[in-house]
Amino acid sequence: MLDWVAENTALVIFAIFIGFALLEWITGLFRSPHETAQDAPLEGVMTMLFAAVIYPGILLLVGYLAQRLVPHWAGAWAELPTLAMVGLLLLGDDLTQYWWHRLSHSPLLWPLHRAHHSAPYMGIRVVYRNNFFYYAMMPGLWISAVLVYLGLGEVYPWYVLVKMTVIFGAHSELRWDQFLYRHRWLHPLAWVVERTISTPATHFAHHAMTQNDGIGHYKGNYGNLLFFWDVLFGTARITRRYPARSGLYDDVVYGPESWTTQLFYPFLKSRREASVLSGETAPQVAAATLDPTPAQLRVPSPWARGPFADEDPSQAQLSGG
C-alpha cells in the first residue's frame, strides 16, 4: 500500500483535493456569496495548467538538463539519512517558498501574486489560484527538481503529500483548527500546532481584505507548510480568529480584473482603472490598494455573482468569506 502511494502521489493528492472540495460542497461552503464571474475560470484553468504543464514541466526539464550537463550527479545523495533528506527539502522548497511568497508582496513581484489574493473568499478552490509566472518562476519547484535528481526521490513524494495536505487544510473553509480552539484542554496542542504548520486561522488572516481589525495580516503569515518560518522571521500574527472578509477592496470599488489578465500578466495588461496590472502605474507595496473601513466591509460587492450574493457580507465571518 505504501509503495502504491509513493508511486501514485499525484493521484493521491488529487483525491485529497477532491475530498476537501466534496466536503465543502456537502456542507455548503464551496460556493461564496462574494464570487464573481472571473473567479471560476481563473481557478479552473490555473489549477489544470499547474498540474499538467508547470509542475511536470519543471521536473522533466531539470531532469533532462541535469542528465545532459551533470550525469554523474544522478543519485549522489541517495544514501543520505531520511531526516537529512527531509531537512534539505524543508530548506530548499518550503523555506525558499516562504521567501518567494514574502517577496511577492513587494512592489516588483506583487502583480504576479495578486491573483491569489483577489479571491473574495477562502476555500479549496483558491489553492492553485495564481499568475502563471508566479509558479513557473517559483524557486522551490526548481530546487525540489534538482534534489529529486540528486537522489531524494524516495522521500519527496511523502514530503509533497504532507505539504499539500497542510496547504489544502489551511485554505479550506472547513476550518479544522476550530476544534482545537473550542476545547480548553486542547489549547496547549493548538499552541504548538499553530506555531508549527499553517492553519486556517493564520492563513485566512493573510487573505484578509483589511488588517486594521487586529485579525487580518496580509503583510505576514507567509508560511506554506511550516508556519514556523513566520515565527522565526517575525512575520507571524496568531489570533485564533478569522477575518470577516477576504480579497482586495479595490476589486470591490473598480470591479474584478479579467481572469485572463490575472493569469497571464505581463503578457496581457489590464484596462481597468487604478490597476497594478496595467503596466502603467507603480505596483503597490501591500496586498491591497485600498483599505476599507468597518462600514465598507459590510457593503456587498456590486460585482458578486455567487449564491445569496445580496446577503450581508459580515455574516461570512462564521459561514464563509
PDB file of C-alpha atoms in Angstrom:
ATOM      1  CA  MET A   1       0.000   0.000   0.000  1.00  0.00           C
ATOM      2  CA  LEU A   2       2.757   2.445   0.940  1.00  0.00           C
ATOM      3  CA  ASP A   3       4.628   1.641  -2.263  1.00  0.00           C
ATOM      4  CA  TRP A   4       1.479   2.341  -4.269  1.00  0.00           C
ATOM      5  CA  VAL A   5       1.023   5.708  -2.552  1.00  0.00           C
ATOM      6  CA  ALA A   6       4.653   6.658  -3.237  1.00  0.00           C
ATOM      7  CA  GLU A   7       4.303   5.668  -6.900  1.00  0.00           C
ATOM      8  CA  ASN A   8       0.975   7.455  -7.347  1.00  0.00           C
ATOM      9  CA  THR A   9       1.449  10.537  -5.189  1.00  0.00           C
ATOM     10  CA  ALA A  10      -0.115  12.888  -7.732  1.00  0.00           C
ATOM     11  CA  LEU A  11      -3.245  10.747  -7.822  1.00  0.00           C
ATOM     12  CA  VAL A  12      -3.422  10.637  -4.018  1.00  0.00           C
ATOM     13  CA  ILE A  13      -3.006  14.414  -3.766  1.00  0.00           C
ATOM     14  CA  PHE A  14      -5.729  14.870  -6.370  1.00  0.00           C
ATOM     15  CA  ALA A  15      -8.006  12.579  -4.348  1.00  0.00           C
ATOM     16  CA  ILE A  16      -7.363  14.613  -1.191  1.00  0.00           C
ATOM     17  CA  PHE A  17      -8.103  17.823  -3.114  1.00  0.00           C
ATOM     18  CA  ILE A  18     -11.387  16.367  -4.376  1.00  0.00           C
ATOM     19  CA  GLY A  19     -12.162  15.152  -0.857  1.00  0.00           C
ATOM     20  CA  PHE A  20     -11.847  18.679   0.523  1.00  0.00           C
ATOM     21  CA  ALA A  21     -13.971  20.005  -2.348  1.00  0.00           C
ATOM     22  CA  LEU A  22     -16.713  17.436  -1.743  1.00  0.00           C
ATOM     23  CA  LEU A  23     -16.801  18.146   1.985  1.00  0.00           C
ATOM     24  CA  GLU A  24     -17.063  21.872   1.306  1.00  0.00           C
ATOM     25  CA  TRP A  25     -19.832  21.231  -1.209  1.00  0.00           C
ATOM     26  CA  ILE A  26     -21.794  18.978   1.154  1.00  0.00           C
ATOM     27  CA  THR A  27     -21.508  21.497   3.985  1.00  0.00           C
ATOM     28  CA  GLY A  28     -22.463  24.426   1.746  1.00  0.00           C
ATOM     29  CA  LEU A  29     -19.036  26.046   1.948  1.00  0.00           C
ATOM     30  CA  PHE A  30     -17.775  25.538  -1.604  1.00  0.00           C
ATOM     31  CA  ARG A  31     -19.654  28.479  -3.124  1.00  0.00           C
ATOM     32  CA  SER A  32     -19.414  32.016  -1.790  1.00  0.00           C
ATOM     33  CA  PRO A  33     -21.817  34.967  -1.953  1.00  0.00           C
ATOM     34  CA  HIS A  34     -18.819  37.102  -2.907  1.00  0.00           C
ATOM     35  CA  GLU A  35     -17.659  35.208  -6.007  1.00  0.00           C
ATOM     36  CA  THR A  36     -17.592  36.971  -9.380  1.00  0.00           C
ATOM     37  CA  ALA A  37     -17.717  35.854 -12.996  1.00  0.00           C
ATOM     38  CA  GLN A  38     -13.902  35.972 -13.174  1.00  0.00           C
ATOM     39  CA  ASP A  39     -13.213  33.536 -10.347  1.00  0.00           C
ATOM     40  CA  ALA A  40     -14.139  30.073 -11.615  1.00  0.00           C
ATOM     41  CA  PRO A  41     -12.317  30.364 -14.982  1.00  0.00           C
ATOM     42  CA  LEU A  42      -9.158  31.657 -13.298  1.00  0.00           C
ATOM     43  CA  GLU A  43      -9.133  28.887 -10.711  1.00  0.00           C
ATOM     44  CA  GLY A  44     -10.036  26.092 -13.100  1.00  0.00           C
ATOM     45  CA  VAL A  45      -7.550  26.978 -15.830  1.00  0.00           C
ATOM     46  CA  MET A  46      -4.673  27.714 -13.446  1.00  0.00           C
ATOM     47  CA  THR A  47      -5.211  24.501 -11.496  1.00  0.00           C
ATOM     48  CA  MET A  48      -5.035  22.495 -14.726  1.00  0.00           C
ATOM     49  CA  LEU A  49      -2.012  24.416 -16.013  1.00  0.00           C
ATOM     50  CA  PHE A  50      -0.114  23.851 -12.782  1.00  0.00           C
ATOM     51  CA  ALA A  51      -0.912  20.143 -12.634  1.00  0.00           C
ATOM     52  CA  ALA A  52      -0.444  19.368 -16.338  1.00  0.00           C
ATOM     53  CA  VAL A  53       2.170  21.869 -17.532  1.00  0.00           C
ATOM     54  CA  ILE A  54       4.155  23.815 -14.928  1.00  0.00           C
ATOM     55  CA  TYR A  55       4.913  21.216 -12.258  1.00  0.00           C
ATOM     56  CA  PRO A  56       5.670  18.211 -14.504  1.00  0.00           C
ATOM     57  CA  GLY A  57       7.393  20.528 -16.983  1.00  0.00           C
ATOM     58  CA  ILE A  58       9.871  21.742 -14.366  1.00  0.00           C
ATOM     59  CA  LEU A  59      10.608  18.188 -13.191  1.00  0.00           C
ATOM     60  CA  LEU A  60      11.175  16.971 -16.754  1.00  0.00           C
ATOM     61  CA  LEU A  61      13.240  19.986 -17.828  1.00  0.00           C
ATOM     62  CA  VAL A  62      15.524  19.867 -14.790  1.00  0.00           C
ATOM     63  CA  GLY A  63      15.959  16.109 -15.184  1.00  0.00           C
ATOM     64  CA  TYR A  64      16.797  16.490 -18.870  1.00  0.00           C
ATOM     65  CA  LEU A  65      19.285  19.327 -18.364  1.00  0.00           C
ATOM     66  CA  ALA A  66      20.939  17.618 -15.407  1.00  0.00           C
ATOM     67  CA  GLN A  67      21.314  14.390 -17.376  1.00  0.00           C
ATOM     68  CA  ARG A  68      22.999  16.318 -20.184  1.00  0.00           C
ATOM     69  CA  LEU A  69      25.202  18.554 -18.038  1.00  0.00           C
ATOM     70  CA  VAL A  70      25.967  16.632 -14.831  1.00  0.00           C
ATOM     71  CA  PRO A  71      25.047  12.966 -15.366  1.00  0.00           C
ATOM     72  CA  HIS A  72      27.440  11.912 -12.586  1.00  0.00           C
ATOM     73  CA  TRP A  73      25.291  13.797 -10.040  1.00  0.00           C
ATOM     74  CA  ALA A  74      22.316  11.489 -10.508  1.00  0.00           C
ATOM     75  CA  GLY A  75      21.503   9.858  -7.167  1.00  0.00           C
ATOM     76  CA  ALA A  76      24.571  11.379  -5.498  1.00  0.00           C
ATOM     77  CA  TRP A  77      22.658  11.992  -2.247  1.00  0.00           C
ATOM     78  CA  ALA A  78      20.551   8.857  -2.319  1.00  0.00           C
ATOM     79  CA  GLU A  79      22.305   7.380   0.717  1.00  0.00           C
ATOM     80  CA  LEU A  80      21.609  10.320   3.000  1.00  0.00           C
ATOM     81  CA  PRO A  81      19.532   9.597   6.135  1.00  0.00           C
ATOM     82  CA  THR A  82      15.813  10.202   5.731  1.00  0.00           C
ATOM     83  CA  LEU A  83      15.806  13.072   8.226  1.00  0.00           C
ATOM     84  CA  ALA A  84      18.601  14.779   6.306  1.00  0.00           C
ATOM     85  CA  MET A  85      16.556  14.495   3.113  1.00  0.00           C
ATOM     86  CA  VAL A  86      13.500  15.967   4.827  1.00  0.00           C
ATOM     87  CA  GLY A  87      15.639  18.807   6.154  1.00  0.00           C
ATOM     88  CA  LEU A  88      17.012  19.547   2.694  1.00  0.00           C
ATOM     89  CA  LEU A  89      13.501  19.637   1.244  1.00  0.00           C
ATOM     90  CA  LEU A  90      12.243  21.923   4.001  1.00  0.00           C
ATOM     91  CA  LEU A  91      15.108  24.329   3.342  1.00  0.00           C
ATOM     92  CA  GLY A  92      15.245  24.014  -0.435  1.00  0.00           C
ATOM     93  CA  ASP A  93      11.500  24.042  -1.029  1.00  0.00           C
ATOM     94  CA  ASP A  94       9.469  25.317   1.908  1.00  0.00           C
ATOM     95  CA  LEU A  95      11.858  27.970   3.212  1.00  0.00           C
ATOM     96  CA  THR A  96      12.508  29.318  -0.272  1.00  0.00           C
ATOM     97  CA  GLN A  97       8.751  29.374  -0.893  1.00  0.00           C
ATOM     98  CA  TYR A  98       8.310  31.424   2.276  1.00  0.00           C
ATOM     99  CA  TRP A  99      10.760  33.990   0.929  1.00  0.00           C
ATOM    100  CA  TRP A 100       9.334  33.848  -2.604  1.00  0.00           C
ATOM    101  CA  HIS A 101       5.879  34.422  -1.136  1.00  0.00           C
ATOM    102  CA  ARG A 102       7.138  37.247   1.065  1.00  0.00           C
ATOM    103  CA  LEU A 103       8.951  38.911  -1.835  1.00  0.00           C
ATOM    104  CA  SER A 104       5.789  38.542  -3.909  1.00  0.00           C
ATOM    105  CA  HIS A 105       4.197  41.115  -1.633  1.00  0.00           C
ATOM    106  CA  SER A 106       6.867  43.624  -2.702  1.00  0.00           C
ATOM    107  CA  PRO A 107       6.241  46.237  -5.426  1.00  0.00           C
ATOM    108  CA  LEU A 108       8.176  44.294  -8.071  1.00  0.00           C
ATOM    109  CA  LEU A 109       6.525  40.884  -7.746  1.00  0.00           C
ATOM    110  CA  TRP A 110       3.088  41.744  -6.361  1.00  0.00           C
ATOM    111  CA  PRO A 111       1.412  41.728  -9.828  1.00  0.00           C
ATOM    112  CA  LEU A 112       2.407  38.057 -10.201  1.00  0.00           C
ATOM    113  CA  HIS A 113       0.808  37.086  -6.891  1.00  0.00           C
ATOM    114  CA  ARG A 114      -2.182  39.400  -6.862  1.00  0.00           C
ATOM    115  CA  ALA A 115      -4.454  36.791  -8.465  1.00  0.00           C
ATOM    116  CA  HIS A 116      -4.197  34.622  -5.362  1.00  0.00           C
ATOM    117  CA  HIS A 117      -5.408  37.444  -3.137  1.00  0.00           C
ATOM    118  CA  SER A 118      -8.106  38.686  -5.482  1.00  0.00           C
ATOM    119  CA  ALA A 119     -10.298  35.738  -4.460  1.00  0.00           C
ATOM    120  CA  PRO A 120     -13.134  37.339  -2.436  1.00  0.00           C
ATOM    121  CA  TYR A 121     -13.468  34.166  -0.353  1.00  0.00           C
ATOM    122  CA  MET A 122     -11.422  31.272   1.008  1.00  0.00           C
ATOM    123  CA  GLY A 123     -11.731  27.593   0.175  1.00  0.00           C
ATOM    124  CA  ILE A 124     -10.035  24.668  -1.519  1.00  0.00           C
ATOM    125  CA  ARG A 125     -10.629  26.232  -4.938  1.00  0.00           C
ATOM    126  CA  VAL A 126      -8.211  29.069  -4.071  1.00  0.00           C
ATOM    127  CA  VAL A 127      -5.170  26.813  -3.517  1.00  0.00           C
ATOM    128  CA  TYR A 128      -3.717  26.928  -7.041  1.00  0.00           C
ATOM    129  CA  ARG A 129      -5.195  30.298  -7.986  1.00  0.00           C
ATOM    130  CA  ASN A 130      -2.242  32.434  -9.084  1.00  0.00           C
ATOM    131  CA  ASN A 131      -0.496  34.023 -12.024  1.00  0.00           C
ATOM    132  CA  PHE A 132       1.128  31.515 -14.416  1.00  0.00           C
ATOM    133  CA  PHE A 133       4.585  33.022 -13.961  1.00  0.00           C
ATOM    134  CA  TYR A 134       4.332  33.086 -10.173  1.00  0.00           C
ATOM    135  CA  TYR A 135       4.526  29.302 -10.268  1.00  0.00           C
ATOM    136  CA  ALA A 136       6.782  28.998 -13.304  1.00  0.00           C
ATOM    137  CA  MET A 137       9.485  31.043 -11.552  1.00  0.00           C
ATOM    138  CA  MET A 138       8.977  29.667  -8.030  1.00  0.00           C
ATOM    139  CA  PRO A 139      12.480  28.752  -6.778  1.00  0.00           C
ATOM    140  CA  GLY A 140      11.258  25.911  -4.571  1.00  0.00           C
ATOM    141  CA  LEU A 141       9.870  23.946  -7.517  1.00  0.00           C
ATOM    142  CA  TRP A 142      13.179  24.137  -9.386  1.00  0.00           C
ATOM    143  CA  ILE A 143      15.247  23.321  -6.309  1.00  0.00           C
ATOM    144  CA  SER A 144      12.976  20.375  -5.498  1.00  0.00           C
ATOM    145  CA  ALA A 145      13.502  19.023  -9.012  1.00  0.00           C
ATOM    146  CA  VAL A 146      17.276  19.256  -8.519  1.00  0.00           C
ATOM    147  CA  LEU A 147      17.034  17.490  -5.158  1.00  0.00           C
ATOM    148  CA  VAL A 148      14.990  14.698  -6.728  1.00  0.00           C
ATOM    149  CA  TYR A 149      17.694  14.281  -9.374  1.00  0.00           C
ATOM    150  CA  LEU A 150      20.321  14.142  -6.637  1.00  0.00           C
ATOM    151  CA  GLY A 151      18.567  11.181  -5.053  1.00  0.00           C
ATOM    152  CA  LEU A 152      15.789  12.451  -2.789  1.00  0.00           C
ATOM    153  CA  GLY A 153      13.127  10.814  -4.926  1.00  0.00           C
ATOM    154  CA  GLU A 154      12.142   8.253  -2.294  1.00  0.00           C
ATOM    155  CA  VAL A 155      11.348  10.893   0.319  1.00  0.00           C
ATOM    156  CA  TYR A 156       9.987  13.608  -1.961  1.00  0.00           C
ATOM    157  CA  PRO A 157       6.564  12.001  -2.650  1.00  0.00           C
ATOM    158  CA  TRP A 158       5.830  11.770   1.075  1.00  0.00           C
ATOM    159  CA  TYR A 159       7.075  15.291   1.684  1.00  0.00           C
ATOM    160  CA  VAL A 160       4.826  16.688  -1.063  1.00  0.00           C
ATOM    161  CA  LEU A 161       1.868  14.668   0.207  1.00  0.00           C
ATOM    162  CA  VAL A 162       2.197  16.105   3.717  1.00  0.00           C
ATOM    163  CA  LYS A 163       2.845  19.626   2.458  1.00  0.00           C
ATOM    164  CA  MET A 164      -0.115  19.744   0.110  1.00  0.00           C
ATOM    165  CA  THR A 165      -2.461  18.280   2.729  1.00  0.00           C
ATOM    166  CA  VAL A 166      -1.449  21.075   5.121  1.00  0.00           C
ATOM    167  CA  ILE A 167      -1.889  23.710   2.393  1.00  0.00           C
ATOM    168  CA  PHE A 168      -5.298  22.330   1.402  1.00  0.00           C
ATOM    169  CA  GLY A 169      -6.361  22.424   5.040  1.00  0.00           C
ATOM    170  CA  ALA A 170      -5.071  25.973   5.533  1.00  0.00           C
ATOM    171  CA  HIS A 171      -7.160  27.277   2.617  1.00  0.00           C
ATOM    172  CA  SER A 172     -10.286  25.206   3.187  1.00  0.00           C
ATOM    173  CA  GLU A 173     -13.461  26.689   4.629  1.00  0.00           C
ATOM    174  CA  LEU A 174     -13.785  23.535   6.739  1.00  0.00           C
ATOM    175  CA  ARG A 175     -11.619  25.344   9.301  1.00  0.00           C
ATOM    176  CA  TRP A 176     -10.371  22.212  11.034  1.00  0.00           C
ATOM    177  CA  ASP A 177      -8.454  24.237  13.642  1.00  0.00           C
ATOM    178  CA  GLN A 178     -11.686  25.498  15.214  1.00  0.00           C
ATOM    179  CA  PHE A 179     -11.932  22.166  17.026  1.00  0.00           C
ATOM    180  CA  LEU A 180      -8.654  22.906  18.820  1.00  0.00           C
ATOM    181  CA  TYR A 181      -9.843  26.362  19.879  1.00  0.00           C
ATOM    182  CA  ARG A 182     -13.247  25.244  21.182  1.00  0.00           C
ATOM    183  CA  HIS A 183     -11.843  22.895  23.827  1.00  0.00           C
ATOM    184  CA  ARG A 184      -9.668  24.411  26.513  1.00  0.00           C
ATOM    185  CA  TRP A 185      -7.898  21.129  27.188  1.00  0.00           C
ATOM    186  CA  LEU A 186      -6.646  21.203  23.582  1.00  0.00           C
ATOM    187  CA  HIS A 187      -5.224  24.716  23.796  1.00  0.00           C
ATOM    188  CA  PRO A 188      -1.667  23.537  24.631  1.00  0.00           C
ATOM    189  CA  LEU A 189      -1.766  21.376  21.496  1.00  0.00           C
ATOM    190  CA  ALA A 190      -3.193  24.288  19.493  1.00  0.00           C
ATOM    191  CA  TRP A 191      -0.325  26.498  20.709  1.00  0.00           C
ATOM    192  CA  VAL A 192       2.203  24.059  19.252  1.00  0.00           C
ATOM    193  CA  VAL A 193       0.299  23.322  16.037  1.00  0.00           C
ATOM    194  CA  GLU A 194      -0.363  26.953  15.079  1.00  0.00           C
ATOM    195  CA  ARG A 195       3.325  27.797  15.500  1.00  0.00           C
ATOM    196  CA  THR A 196       4.472  24.796  13.506  1.00  0.00           C
ATOM    197  CA  ILE A 197       2.258  24.488  10.416  1.00  0.00           C
ATOM    198  CA  SER A 198      -0.100  26.766   8.523  1.00  0.00           C
ATOM    199  CA  THR A 199      -3.660  26.652   9.851  1.00  0.00           C
ATOM    200  CA  PRO A 200      -6.906  28.157   8.562  1.00  0.00           C
ATOM    201  CA  ALA A 201      -6.870  30.924  11.184  1.00  0.00           C
ATOM    202  CA  THR A 202      -3.340  32.074  10.381  1.00  0.00           C
ATOM    203  CA  HIS A 203      -3.673  31.716   6.620  1.00  0.00           C
ATOM    204  CA  PHE A 204      -7.144  33.243   6.396  1.00  0.00           C
ATOM    205  CA  ALA A 205      -5.638  36.254   8.169  1.00  0.00           C
ATOM    206  CA  HIS A 206      -3.130  36.538   5.329  1.00  0.00           C
ATOM    207  CA  HIS A 207      -6.002  36.730   2.819  1.00  0.00           C
ATOM    208  CA  ALA A 208      -7.980  39.328   4.785  1.00  0.00           C
ATOM    209  CA  MET A 209      -9.356  42.386   3.000  1.00  0.00           C
ATOM    210  CA  THR A 210      -8.093  44.594   5.829  1.00  0.00           C
ATOM    211  CA  GLN A 211      -5.563  44.247   8.598  1.00  0.00           C
ATOM    212  CA  ASN A 212      -6.913  47.140  10.640  1.00  0.00           C
ATOM    213  CA  ASP A 213      -9.241  44.867  12.597  1.00  0.00           C
ATOM    214  CA  GLY A 214      -6.491  43.143  14.582  1.00  0.00           C
ATOM    215  CA  ILE A 215      -7.153  39.873  12.729  1.00  0.00           C
ATOM    216  CA  GLY A 216      -6.070  40.363   9.131  1.00  0.00           C
ATOM    217  CA  HIS A 217      -2.356  40.205   8.387  1.00  0.00           C
ATOM    218  CA  TYR A 218      -1.637  40.300   4.681  1.00  0.00           C
ATOM    219  CA  LYS A 219       1.838  41.680   5.418  1.00  0.00           C
ATOM    220  CA  GLY A 220       2.754  38.459   7.195  1.00  0.00           C
ATOM    221  CA  ASN A 221       1.728  34.832   7.757  1.00  0.00           C
ATOM    222  CA  TYR A 222       3.556  33.808   4.582  1.00  0.00           C
ATOM    223  CA  GLY A 223       4.287  30.191   5.556  1.00  0.00           C
ATOM    224  CA  ASN A 224       3.029  27.349   3.377  1.00  0.00           C
ATOM    225  CA  LEU A 225       3.838  24.039   5.073  1.00  0.00           C
ATOM    226  CA  LEU A 226       5.671  25.432   8.086  1.00  0.00           C
ATOM    227  CA  PHE A 227       4.284  28.478   9.855  1.00  0.00           C
ATOM    228  CA  PHE A 228       7.455  28.241  11.931  1.00  0.00           C
ATOM    229  CA  TRP A 229       9.195  30.393   9.318  1.00  0.00           C
ATOM    230  CA  ASP A 230       6.859  33.273  10.211  1.00  0.00           C
ATOM    231  CA  VAL A 231       7.580  32.775  13.894  1.00  0.00           C
ATOM    232  CA  LEU A 232      11.321  32.665  13.188  1.00  0.00           C
ATOM    233  CA  PHE A 233      11.424  35.744  10.957  1.00  0.00           C
ATOM    234  CA  GLY A 234       8.941  37.875  12.901  1.00  0.00           C
ATOM    235  CA  THR A 235       6.055  37.918  10.410  1.00  0.00           C
ATOM    236  CA  ALA A 236       3.554  35.870  12.443  1.00  0.00           C
ATOM    237  CA  ARG A 237       0.188  37.026  13.755  1.00  0.00           C
ATOM    238  CA  ILE A 238      -1.826  34.464  15.714  1.00  0.00           C
ATOM    239  CA  THR A 239      -5.300  35.461  16.920  1.00  0.00           C
ATOM    240  CA  ARG A 240      -7.327  32.220  16.617  1.00  0.00           C
ATOM    241  CA  ARG A 241      -9.954  34.291  14.813  1.00  0.00           C
ATOM    242  CA  TYR A 242     -10.964  34.582  11.170  1.00  0.00           C
ATOM    243  CA  PRO A 243     -11.318  37.809   9.175  1.00  0.00           C
ATOM    244  CA  ALA A 244     -14.808  38.965   8.248  1.00  0.00           C
ATOM    245  CA  ARG A 245     -13.961  39.216   4.581  1.00  0.00           C
ATOM    246  CA  SER A 246     -11.237  38.136   2.142  1.00  0.00           C
ATOM    247  CA  GLY A 247      -9.991  39.648  -1.091  1.00  0.00           C
ATOM    248  CA  LEU A 248      -8.930  43.062  -2.358  1.00  0.00           C
ATOM    249  CA  TYR A 249     -11.079  46.108  -1.761  1.00  0.00           C
ATOM    250  CA  ASP A 250     -10.018  47.811  -4.991  1.00  0.00           C
ATOM    251  CA  ASP A 251     -11.789  44.950  -6.799  1.00  0.00           C
ATOM    252  CA  VAL A 252     -14.968  45.909  -4.948  1.00  0.00           C
ATOM    253  CA  VAL A 253     -14.593  49.564  -5.946  1.00  0.00           C
ATOM    254  CA  TYR A 254     -13.402  49.203  -9.544  1.00  0.00           C
ATOM    255  CA  GLY A 255     -14.515  45.688 -10.398  1.00  0.00           C
ATOM    256  CA  PRO A 256     -12.558  42.428 -10.640  1.00  0.00           C
ATOM    257  CA  GLU A 257      -9.722  42.116 -13.117  1.00  0.00           C
ATOM    258  CA  SER A 258     -10.220  39.895 -16.160  1.00  0.00           C
ATOM    259  CA  TRP A 259      -9.250  36.313 -15.358  1.00  0.00           C
ATOM    260  CA  THR A 260      -7.028  36.131 -18.437  1.00  0.00           C
ATOM    261  CA  THR A 261      -5.119  39.242 -17.366  1.00  0.00           C
ATOM    262  CA  GLN A 262      -4.680  37.899 -13.855  1.00  0.00           C
ATOM    263  CA  LEU A 263      -3.401  34.632 -15.270  1.00  0.00           C
ATOM    264  CA  PHE A 264      -1.031  35.838 -17.984  1.00  0.00           C
ATOM    265  CA  TYR A 265       0.193  39.278 -16.865  1.00  0.00           C
ATOM    266  CA  PRO A 266       2.583  40.823 -18.008  1.00  0.00           C
ATOM    267  CA  PHE A 267       1.801  39.468 -21.491  1.00  0.00           C
ATOM    268  CA  LEU A 268      -1.790  40.606 -21.048  1.00  0.00           C
ATOM    269  CA  LYS A 269      -2.388  44.032 -19.490  1.00  0.00           C
ATOM    270  CA  SER A 270      -5.394  45.431 -17.663  1.00  0.00           C
ATOM    271  CA  ARG A 271      -7.524  48.306 -18.924  1.00  0.00           C
ATOM    272  CA  ARG A 272      -9.222  48.748 -15.587  1.00  0.00           C
ATOM    273  CA  GLU A 273      -8.953  51.988 -13.652  1.00  0.00           C
ATOM    274  CA  ALA A 274      -6.374  52.057 -10.839  1.00  0.00           C
ATOM    275  CA  SER A 275      -4.864  48.709 -11.783  1.00  0.00           C
ATOM    276  CA  VAL A 276      -1.395  47.418 -10.914  1.00  0.00           C
ATOM    277  CA  LEU A 277      -1.797  45.052 -13.876  1.00  0.00           C
ATOM    278  CA  SER A 278      -1.945  47.883 -16.405  1.00  0.00           C
ATOM    279  CA  GLY A 279       1.812  48.190 -16.584  1.00  0.00           C
ATOM    280  CA  GLU A 280       1.408  51.956 -16.373  1.00  0.00           C
ATOM    281  CA  THR A 281       1.283  52.527 -12.622  1.00  0.00           C
ATOM    282  CA  ALA A 282       3.732  51.634  -9.889  1.00  0.00           C
ATOM    283  CA  PRO A 283       2.849  48.373  -8.120  1.00  0.00           C
ATOM    284  CA  GLN A 284       1.512  48.734  -4.621  1.00  0.00           C
ATOM    285  CA  VAL A 285       3.614  47.814  -1.611  1.00  0.00           C
ATOM    286  CA  ALA A 286       0.844  45.902   0.150  1.00  0.00           C
ATOM    287  CA  ALA A 287      -1.667  43.219  -0.742  1.00  0.00           C
ATOM    288  CA  ALA A 288      -4.468  45.769  -1.078  1.00  0.00           C
ATOM    289  CA  THR A 289      -4.521  49.101  -2.867  1.00  0.00           C
ATOM    290  CA  LEU A 290      -7.402  50.314  -0.703  1.00  0.00           C
ATOM    291  CA  ASP A 291      -8.126  49.564   2.946  1.00  0.00           C
ATOM    292  CA  PRO A 292     -11.876  49.578   3.720  1.00  0.00           C
ATOM    293  CA  THR A 293     -13.496  50.877   6.863  1.00  0.00           C
ATOM    294  CA  PRO A 294     -15.622  48.512   9.002  1.00  0.00           C
ATOM    295  CA  ALA A 295     -18.753  50.041   7.464  1.00  0.00           C
ATOM    296  CA  GLN A 296     -17.445  49.475   3.937  1.00  0.00           C
ATOM    297  CA  LEU A 297     -16.678  45.852   4.757  1.00  0.00           C
ATOM    298  CA  ARG A 298     -20.378  45.295   5.412  1.00  0.00           C
ATOM    299  CA  VAL A 299     -21.435  46.557   1.986  1.00  0.00           C
ATOM    300  CA  PRO A 300     -21.948  43.732  -0.557  1.00  0.00           C
ATOM    301  CA  SER A 301     -19.861  43.911  -3.703  1.00  0.00           C
ATOM    302  CA  PRO A 302     -21.864  45.060  -6.752  1.00  0.00           C
ATOM    303  CA  TRP A 303     -19.844  42.562  -8.810  1.00  0.00           C
ATOM    304  CA  ALA A 304     -20.812  39.490  -6.771  1.00  0.00           C
ATOM    305  CA  ARG A 305     -22.477  36.685  -8.738  1.00  0.00           C
ATOM    306  CA  GLY A 306     -22.461  33.885  -6.175  1.00  0.00           C
ATOM    307  CA  PRO A 307     -25.404  32.306  -4.341  1.00  0.00           C
ATOM    308  CA  PHE A 308     -27.016  34.625  -1.792  1.00  0.00           C
ATOM    309  CA  ALA A 309     -24.940  37.460  -3.251  1.00  0.00           C
ATOM    310  CA  ASP A 310     -27.177  40.060  -1.656  1.00  0.00           C
ATOM    311  CA  GLU A 311     -26.691  38.830   1.887  1.00  0.00           C
ATOM    312  CA  ASP A 312     -24.731  40.904   4.382  1.00  0.00           C
ATOM    313  CA  PRO A 313     -21.019  40.072   3.911  1.00  0.00           C
ATOM    314  CA  SER A 314     -20.440  40.478   7.626  1.00  0.00           C
ATOM    315  CA  GLN A 315     -22.316  37.213   8.116  1.00  0.00           C
ATOM    316  CA  ALA A 316     -19.498  35.438   6.297  1.00  0.00           C
ATOM    317  CA  GLN A 317     -17.268  35.540   9.364  1.00  0.00           C
ATOM    318  CA  LEU A 318     -18.708  32.255  10.596  1.00  0.00           C
ATOM    319  CA  SER A 319     -20.052  30.614   7.470  1.00  0.00           C
ATOM    320  CA  GLY A 320     -17.583  31.546   4.755  1.00  0.00           C
ATOM    321  CA  GLY A 321     -15.791  34.504   3.394  1.00  0.00           C
TER     322      GLY A 321
END
